[in-house]
Short mmCIF file of C-alpha atoms in Angstrom, two decimals:
data_model
loop_
_atom_site.label_atom_id
_atom_site.label_comp_id
_atom_site.label_asym_id
_atom_site.label_seq_id
_atom_site.Cartn_x
_atom_site.Cartn_y
_atom_site.Cartn_z
CA MET W 24 -258.30 176.89 -40.11
CA ALA W 25 -257.75 180.07 -41.93
CA PRO W 26 -260.24 182.86 -41.35
CA PRO W 27 -262.64 183.66 -44.10
CA SER W 28 -261.17 185.81 -46.78
CA SER W 29 -263.88 188.43 -46.17
CA HIS W 30 -262.38 189.17 -42.69
CA ARG W 31 -258.91 190.07 -44.04
CA ARG W 32 -258.04 193.78 -44.83
CA PRO W 33 -255.74 194.24 -47.65
CA ARG W 34 -252.63 196.19 -46.50
CA LYS W 35 -253.17 198.80 -49.20
CA SER W 36 -256.69 199.51 -47.91
CA ARG W 37 -255.31 200.03 -44.37
CA ALA W 38 -252.69 202.47 -45.60
CA LEU W 39 -255.30 204.32 -47.58
CA LEU W 40 -257.53 204.64 -44.55
CA ILE W 41 -254.65 206.08 -42.46
CA ALA W 42 -253.88 208.66 -45.14
CA VAL W 43 -257.51 209.68 -45.34
CA ALA W 44 -257.68 210.06 -41.56
CA VAL W 45 -254.51 212.27 -41.44
CA GLY W 46 -255.88 214.40 -44.25
CA ALA W 47 -259.16 214.86 -42.41
CA VAL W 48 -257.37 215.94 -39.25
CA ALA W 49 -255.25 218.43 -41.21
CA LEU W 50 -258.35 219.82 -42.91
CA ILE W 51 -260.09 220.34 -39.58
CA ALA W 52 -256.97 222.05 -38.14
CA SER W 53 -256.79 224.41 -41.13
CA VAL W 54 -260.46 225.35 -40.77
CA ILE W 55 -259.98 226.09 -37.05
CA VAL W 56 -256.91 228.30 -37.71
CA ALA W 57 -258.64 230.11 -40.57
CA PHE W 58 -261.60 231.06 -38.39
CA ARG W 59 -259.38 232.04 -35.37
CA PRO W 60 -259.71 235.74 -34.40
CA GLY W 61 -257.03 237.81 -36.10
CA GLY W 62 -255.98 234.86 -38.09
CA GLY W 63 -254.72 235.22 -41.59
CA SER W 64 -252.38 233.86 -44.12
CA GLY W 65 -249.44 235.61 -42.47
CA ASP W 66 -250.02 233.74 -39.16
CA ALA W 67 -250.94 230.35 -40.61
CA VAL W 68 -248.55 227.56 -39.92
CA SER W 69 -248.29 225.10 -42.71
CA VAL W 70 -248.52 221.41 -42.09
CA ALA W 71 -245.08 221.02 -43.60
CA ASP W 72 -243.69 223.54 -41.06
CA ALA W 73 -245.45 221.74 -38.24
CA GLY W 74 -243.98 218.50 -39.40
CA ARG W 75 -240.48 219.96 -39.64
CA ALA W 76 -240.79 221.44 -36.17
CA ALA W 77 -241.92 218.13 -34.73
CA SER W 78 -239.05 216.36 -36.43
CA ALA W 79 -236.49 218.93 -35.20
CA GLY W 80 -237.49 218.71 -31.55
CA SER W 81 -237.38 221.31 -28.81
CA GLY W 82 -233.66 222.18 -29.34
CA ALA W 83 -234.17 223.51 -32.86
CA VAL W 84 -233.75 227.27 -33.47
CA ARG W 85 -235.48 228.97 -36.28
CA GLN W 86 -233.06 231.21 -38.16
CA THR W 87 -234.36 234.38 -39.71
CA PRO W 88 -232.66 235.46 -42.93
CA SER W 89 -230.85 238.79 -42.47
CA ASP W 90 -231.13 241.85 -44.65
CA GLY W 91 -227.42 242.10 -45.27
CA PRO W 92 -224.12 240.31 -45.02
CA SER W 93 -224.03 240.78 -41.24
CA SER W 94 -225.84 238.41 -38.95
CA SER W 95 -227.69 239.50 -35.80
CA PRO W 96 -226.92 242.85 -34.01
CA SER W 97 -225.37 240.94 -31.15
CA ALA W 98 -223.08 239.18 -33.57
CA SER W 99 -222.10 242.57 -35.06
CA ALA W 100 -221.43 243.94 -31.59
CA SER W 101 -219.29 240.91 -30.85
CA ALA W 102 -217.46 241.34 -34.12
CA SER W 103 -216.94 245.07 -33.37
CA ALA W 104 -215.72 244.25 -29.89
CA SER W 105 -213.36 241.70 -31.34
CA ALA W 106 -212.16 244.19 -33.96
CA SER W 107 -211.67 246.85 -31.26
CA ALA W 108 -209.79 244.38 -29.11
CA SER W 109 -207.63 243.44 -32.09
CA ALA W 110 -207.02 247.11 -32.91
CA SER W 111 -206.12 247.83 -29.27
CA ALA W 112 -203.81 244.86 -29.23
CA SER W 113 -202.21 246.05 -32.47
CA ALA W 114 -201.87 249.57 -31.12
CA SER W 115 -200.31 248.26 -27.91
CA ALA W 116 -198.02 246.04 -29.89
CA GLY W 117 -197.13 249.03 -32.06
CA LYS W 118 -196.36 251.14 -29.02
CA LYS W 119 -194.16 248.46 -27.59
CA ALA W 120 -192.47 247.85 -30.89
CA THR W 121 -191.80 251.52 -31.56
CA PRO W 122 -188.60 252.58 -29.77
CA LYS W 123 -188.80 255.70 -27.70
CA ALA W 124 -187.43 258.70 -29.48
CA THR W 125 -184.13 259.74 -28.00
CA THR W 126 -182.43 263.08 -28.24
CA ALA W 127 -178.73 262.98 -28.86
CA LYS W 128 -176.90 264.50 -25.98
CA GLN W 129 -175.31 267.59 -26.99
CA PRO W 130 -172.34 268.85 -25.49
CA LYS W 131 -173.18 271.33 -22.69
CA ALA W 132 -172.63 274.92 -23.72
CA THR W 133 -170.17 276.91 -21.59
CA PRO W 134 -172.19 279.51 -19.70
CA LYS W 135 -171.32 283.07 -20.52
CA ALA W 136 -169.77 284.87 -17.63
CA PRO W 137 -171.51 288.12 -16.69
CA ALA W 138 -169.78 291.44 -17.26
CA GLY W 139 -166.98 292.08 -14.80
CA THR W 140 -166.04 288.40 -14.39
CA GLY W 141 -163.84 287.88 -17.43
CA SER W 142 -166.63 287.42 -19.98
CA LEU W 143 -164.28 288.50 -22.80
CA ALA W 144 -161.46 286.16 -21.83
CA GLY W 145 -160.11 283.55 -24.19
CA ARG W 146 -158.55 280.28 -23.04
CA ILE W 147 -157.04 281.85 -19.93
CA ARG W 148 -159.92 282.78 -17.65
CA PRO W 149 -159.91 284.37 -14.21
CA GLY W 150 -160.72 282.07 -11.31
CA VAL W 151 -159.52 278.94 -13.13
CA THR W 152 -156.48 276.93 -12.03
CA TYR W 153 -154.51 275.26 -14.81
CA SER W 154 -152.11 272.32 -14.48
CA GLY W 155 -148.92 271.74 -16.43
CA VAL W 156 -145.18 271.76 -16.14
CA ALA W 157 -142.59 274.50 -15.89
CA THR W 158 -139.32 274.55 -17.80
CA PHE W 159 -136.92 277.48 -18.28
CA TYR W 160 -134.94 279.29 -20.95
CA ASP W 161 -132.62 282.27 -21.24
CA ALA W 162 -135.14 285.10 -21.61
CA GLY W 163 -132.52 287.78 -22.12
CA ASP W 164 -134.13 291.18 -21.46
CA GLY W 165 -137.62 289.70 -21.30
CA ASP W 166 -138.65 290.58 -24.84
CA GLY W 167 -140.30 287.97 -27.04
CA ALA W 168 -143.16 287.20 -29.45
CA CYS W 169 -145.36 289.82 -27.76
CA THR W 170 -142.84 292.47 -28.99
CA PHE W 171 -143.11 294.52 -25.81
CA GLY W 172 -139.41 295.24 -25.84
CA PRO W 173 -137.22 294.96 -22.74
CA ALA W 174 -139.34 293.80 -19.83
CA GLY W 175 -137.66 295.70 -17.01
CA THR W 176 -137.91 292.53 -14.92
CA VAL W 177 -136.56 289.04 -15.45
CA LEU W 178 -139.65 287.36 -13.93
CA THR W 179 -141.28 286.58 -17.26
CA ALA W 180 -142.58 283.50 -19.05
CA ALA W 181 -143.31 282.14 -22.49
CA MET W 182 -146.81 280.62 -22.86
CA ASN W 183 -147.40 277.40 -24.80
CA THR W 184 -148.88 278.01 -28.27
CA ALA W 185 -152.40 276.79 -27.44
CA ASP W 186 -152.77 279.05 -24.41
CA TYR W 187 -150.85 281.89 -26.07
CA GLU W 188 -153.87 282.01 -28.39
CA ALA W 189 -152.41 284.19 -31.14
CA SER W 190 -151.14 286.82 -28.62
CA LYS W 191 -154.27 287.04 -26.43
CA ALA W 192 -152.13 285.96 -23.47
CA CYS W 193 -149.64 288.78 -24.01
CA GLY W 194 -149.23 290.97 -20.93
CA ALA W 195 -151.18 288.63 -18.63
CA TYR W 196 -149.89 288.21 -15.09
CA VAL W 197 -149.83 284.60 -13.92
CA ARG W 198 -149.33 283.15 -10.45
CA VAL W 199 -147.24 279.94 -10.69
CA ARG W 200 -147.15 277.38 -7.86
CA ALA W 201 -144.77 274.46 -7.51
CA ALA W 202 -145.68 271.15 -5.86
CA GLY W 203 -143.58 272.09 -2.82
CA GLY W 204 -145.63 275.25 -2.20
CA ALA W 205 -143.30 277.93 -3.57
CA SER W 206 -144.96 280.48 -5.86
CA ILE W 207 -144.09 283.49 -8.01
CA THR W 208 -145.91 285.92 -10.32
CA VAL W 209 -144.63 286.23 -13.88
CA ARG W 210 -145.72 288.28 -16.88
CA ILE W 211 -146.33 286.62 -20.26
CA THR W 212 -144.07 288.20 -22.86
CA ASN W 213 -143.30 285.31 -25.21
CA GLU W 214 -144.63 282.19 -26.91
CA CYS W 215 -143.31 278.67 -26.35
CA PRO W 216 -143.87 276.61 -29.51
CA ALA W 217 -143.81 272.80 -29.72
CA PRO W 218 -142.56 270.69 -28.02
CA CYS W 219 -144.19 272.85 -25.32
CA ARG W 220 -147.49 271.22 -24.35
CA VAL W 221 -150.84 272.66 -23.34
CA GLY W 222 -150.55 274.02 -19.80
CA GLN W 223 -146.78 274.36 -19.98
CA LEU W 224 -144.92 277.56 -19.05
CA ASP W 225 -141.34 278.18 -20.14
CA LEU W 226 -140.08 280.48 -17.41
CA SER W 227 -137.12 282.80 -17.47
CA ALA W 228 -134.19 281.08 -15.79
CA GLN W 229 -134.38 283.48 -12.85
CA ALA W 230 -138.09 282.79 -12.32
CA PHE W 231 -137.61 279.01 -12.44
CA ALA W 232 -134.83 279.22 -9.85
CA LYS W 233 -137.31 280.70 -7.36
CA LEU W 234 -139.41 277.53 -7.61
CA ALA W 235 -136.85 274.73 -7.87
CA ALA W 236 -133.21 273.98 -8.48
CA PRO W 237 -132.35 274.47 -12.16
CA VAL W 238 -130.85 270.96 -12.23
CA LYS W 239 -134.40 269.55 -12.16
CA GLY W 240 -135.07 271.02 -15.59
CA GLU W 241 -138.86 270.44 -15.42
CA ILE W 242 -141.31 270.46 -12.53
CA PRO W 243 -145.09 270.01 -12.19
CA ILE W 244 -146.97 273.25 -11.52
CA THR W 245 -150.37 274.86 -11.32
CA TRP W 246 -151.00 278.40 -12.48
CA SER W 247 -153.78 280.96 -12.61
CA LEU W 248 -154.49 284.46 -13.87
CA VAL W 249 -154.08 287.36 -11.42
CA SER W 250 -154.85 291.07 -11.48
CA PRO W 251 -151.89 292.56 -9.57
CA SER W 252 -151.51 295.79 -7.71
CA THR W 253 -149.56 298.28 -9.78
CA GLY W 254 -148.90 301.98 -9.96
CA GLN W 255 -148.13 301.77 -13.67
CA LYS W 256 -150.41 303.41 -16.26
CA LEU W 257 -151.29 302.27 -19.77
CA SER W 258 -149.13 303.33 -22.68
CA VAL W 259 -149.81 303.20 -26.43
CA ARG W 260 -147.35 302.70 -29.25
CA TYR W 261 -147.76 302.90 -33.02
CA LYS W 262 -145.77 300.32 -34.93
CA THR W 263 -142.84 301.29 -37.05
CA GLY W 264 -144.10 302.13 -40.55
CA SER W 265 -147.50 303.35 -39.36
CA SER W 266 -149.13 306.22 -41.26
CA ARG W 267 -152.62 307.51 -42.04
CA TYR W 268 -152.85 304.79 -44.71
CA TRP W 269 -151.90 301.84 -42.48
CA CYS W 270 -151.09 301.49 -38.82
CA GLY W 271 -150.52 299.02 -36.03
CA ILE W 272 -151.37 299.96 -32.44
CA GLN W 273 -150.08 298.27 -29.28
CA VAL W 274 -151.10 298.65 -25.64
CA LEU W 275 -148.38 298.45 -22.98
CA GLY W 276 -148.39 298.29 -19.18
CA HIS W 277 -151.98 296.97 -18.79
CA ARG W 278 -152.90 295.30 -15.50
CA ASN W 279 -155.40 292.90 -17.07
CA PRO W 280 -155.26 291.14 -20.44
CA VAL W 281 -156.55 293.27 -23.33
CA ALA W 282 -159.57 291.79 -25.08
CA ARG W 283 -160.30 294.40 -27.75
CA LEU W 284 -158.99 297.65 -29.28
CA GLU W 285 -161.16 300.03 -31.30
CA VAL W 286 -160.51 303.23 -33.21
CA ARG W 287 -163.00 305.99 -33.89
CA THR W 288 -163.86 306.40 -37.56
CA SER W 289 -166.47 308.35 -39.52
CA SER W 290 -168.87 305.41 -39.03
CA GLY W 291 -168.24 305.08 -35.28
CA TRP W 292 -166.04 302.74 -33.25
CA THR W 293 -164.31 300.08 -35.35
CA VAL W 294 -162.77 296.93 -33.85
CA LEU W 295 -159.27 296.19 -35.14
CA PRO W 296 -157.99 292.62 -35.68
CA ARG W 297 -155.08 291.47 -33.54
CA ALA W 298 -151.87 290.10 -35.05
CA SER W 299 -149.89 287.25 -33.48
CA TYR W 300 -147.12 289.74 -32.65
CA ASN W 301 -149.56 291.67 -30.43
CA TYR W 302 -150.44 294.73 -32.53
CA PHE W 303 -153.96 295.73 -33.54
CA LEU W 304 -153.97 296.52 -37.26
CA SER W 305 -155.87 299.07 -39.34
CA GLU W 306 -155.10 297.77 -42.82
CA HIS W 307 -156.50 300.80 -44.68
CA GLY W 308 -155.64 303.51 -42.19
CA ALA W 309 -159.15 304.00 -40.77
CA GLY W 310 -158.89 305.68 -37.36
CA CYS W 311 -155.10 305.91 -37.39
CA GLY W 312 -154.08 308.93 -35.30
CA GLY W 313 -157.55 309.34 -33.74
CA ALA W 314 -159.21 308.33 -30.48
CA ILE W 315 -158.56 304.80 -29.19
CA ARG W 316 -160.79 302.64 -26.97
CA VAL W 317 -159.28 299.68 -25.09
CA THR W 318 -161.33 296.95 -23.38
CA ASP W 319 -159.99 294.35 -20.93
CA ILE W 320 -161.31 290.81 -20.40
CA TYR W 321 -163.56 292.06 -17.58
CA GLY W 322 -165.37 294.42 -19.95
CA GLU W 323 -163.90 297.67 -18.65
CA GLN W 324 -163.39 300.25 -21.42
CA LEU W 325 -160.81 303.03 -21.39
CA THR W 326 -160.95 305.76 -24.03
CA VAL W 327 -157.70 307.51 -24.90
CA ASN W 328 -157.53 310.79 -26.83
CA GLY W 329 -154.60 312.87 -28.02
CA ILE W 330 -152.26 310.03 -29.03
CA ALA W 331 -150.23 311.32 -31.97
CA LEU W 332 -149.45 309.10 -34.91
CA ARG W 333 -145.76 308.79 -34.09
CA PRO W 334 -144.30 305.37 -35.02
CA ASN W 335 -142.30 303.46 -32.40
CA VAL W 336 -142.83 306.00 -29.65
CA VAL W 337 -144.29 304.95 -26.29
CA GLN W 338 -146.95 307.48 -25.25
CA GLY W 339 -148.46 307.47 -21.76
CA THR W 340 -152.19 307.74 -21.09
CA GLY W 341 -152.63 308.30 -17.36
CA VAL W 342 -155.32 305.56 -17.08
CA GLN W 343 -155.31 301.96 -15.91
CA PHE W 344 -157.78 299.07 -15.64
CA ALA W 345 -159.30 298.28 -12.25
CA GLN W 346 -157.87 295.50 -10.11
CA HIS W 347 -159.83 292.23 -9.79
#
């Protein structure tokens, strides 16, 4: 039998009662918070917030809006650290990617020899041994491109063009050694043009015969500059055609190769250029007939006075370079 209708609660009335009860609880909670010491609107927690917190559960984190585009300071520090790490990585990558600067190797400069050791020498330097071959020719009286005139000895040689060096080799004494051990000293009085090669000496026939049988024609040799013992003194000669308007001056009988010749002019000592035929030329006559200063490859200077301007006459000086 169905219960009396007066005992049934309509569902809507039950729902209404629940809502009223929740509202009453919320009202009581608000009154308690309002009268809490130090309480105020800034500390009040709304029912909606309480509901959201309950729904979110204990793992929920409340996020506070930031004042700018960045998030929390720790996030900025992390971002900065990341940026620094990236920059460091980029810098390291850049260092690795950038090739090390290299300096092109330059050819090593030839050290200058101190005074007294051949510092003014050209291609033929004292203390150096050169390799080449020796051939021979009919040297006649020993004269040649150096225009010394008759040599007075048949032990002479013509120097290849490279080592002749536009007459710088003229008058040099050279010790020549053959592979078998024989050696001789010859004086350079001539030039040997091509097909003579660098290092080659074209000896007078008599000089070659002291090293090997002439039938061999060509032999390997080594040779080096020497400063021989001699009792001879320097001589000076003015070239044919010399005058106070133009002159050529030649040094004869020197122990060591001549590096420079100067004449005294109104402005002091003037260096004269050297011709390939072994005369020092004063194109405009400056210093012609005056004092002469001669320097050898070792730097020794000899000053000669009293040489008259007499063309094609050999005039003695009474001085000589020191032996080395």
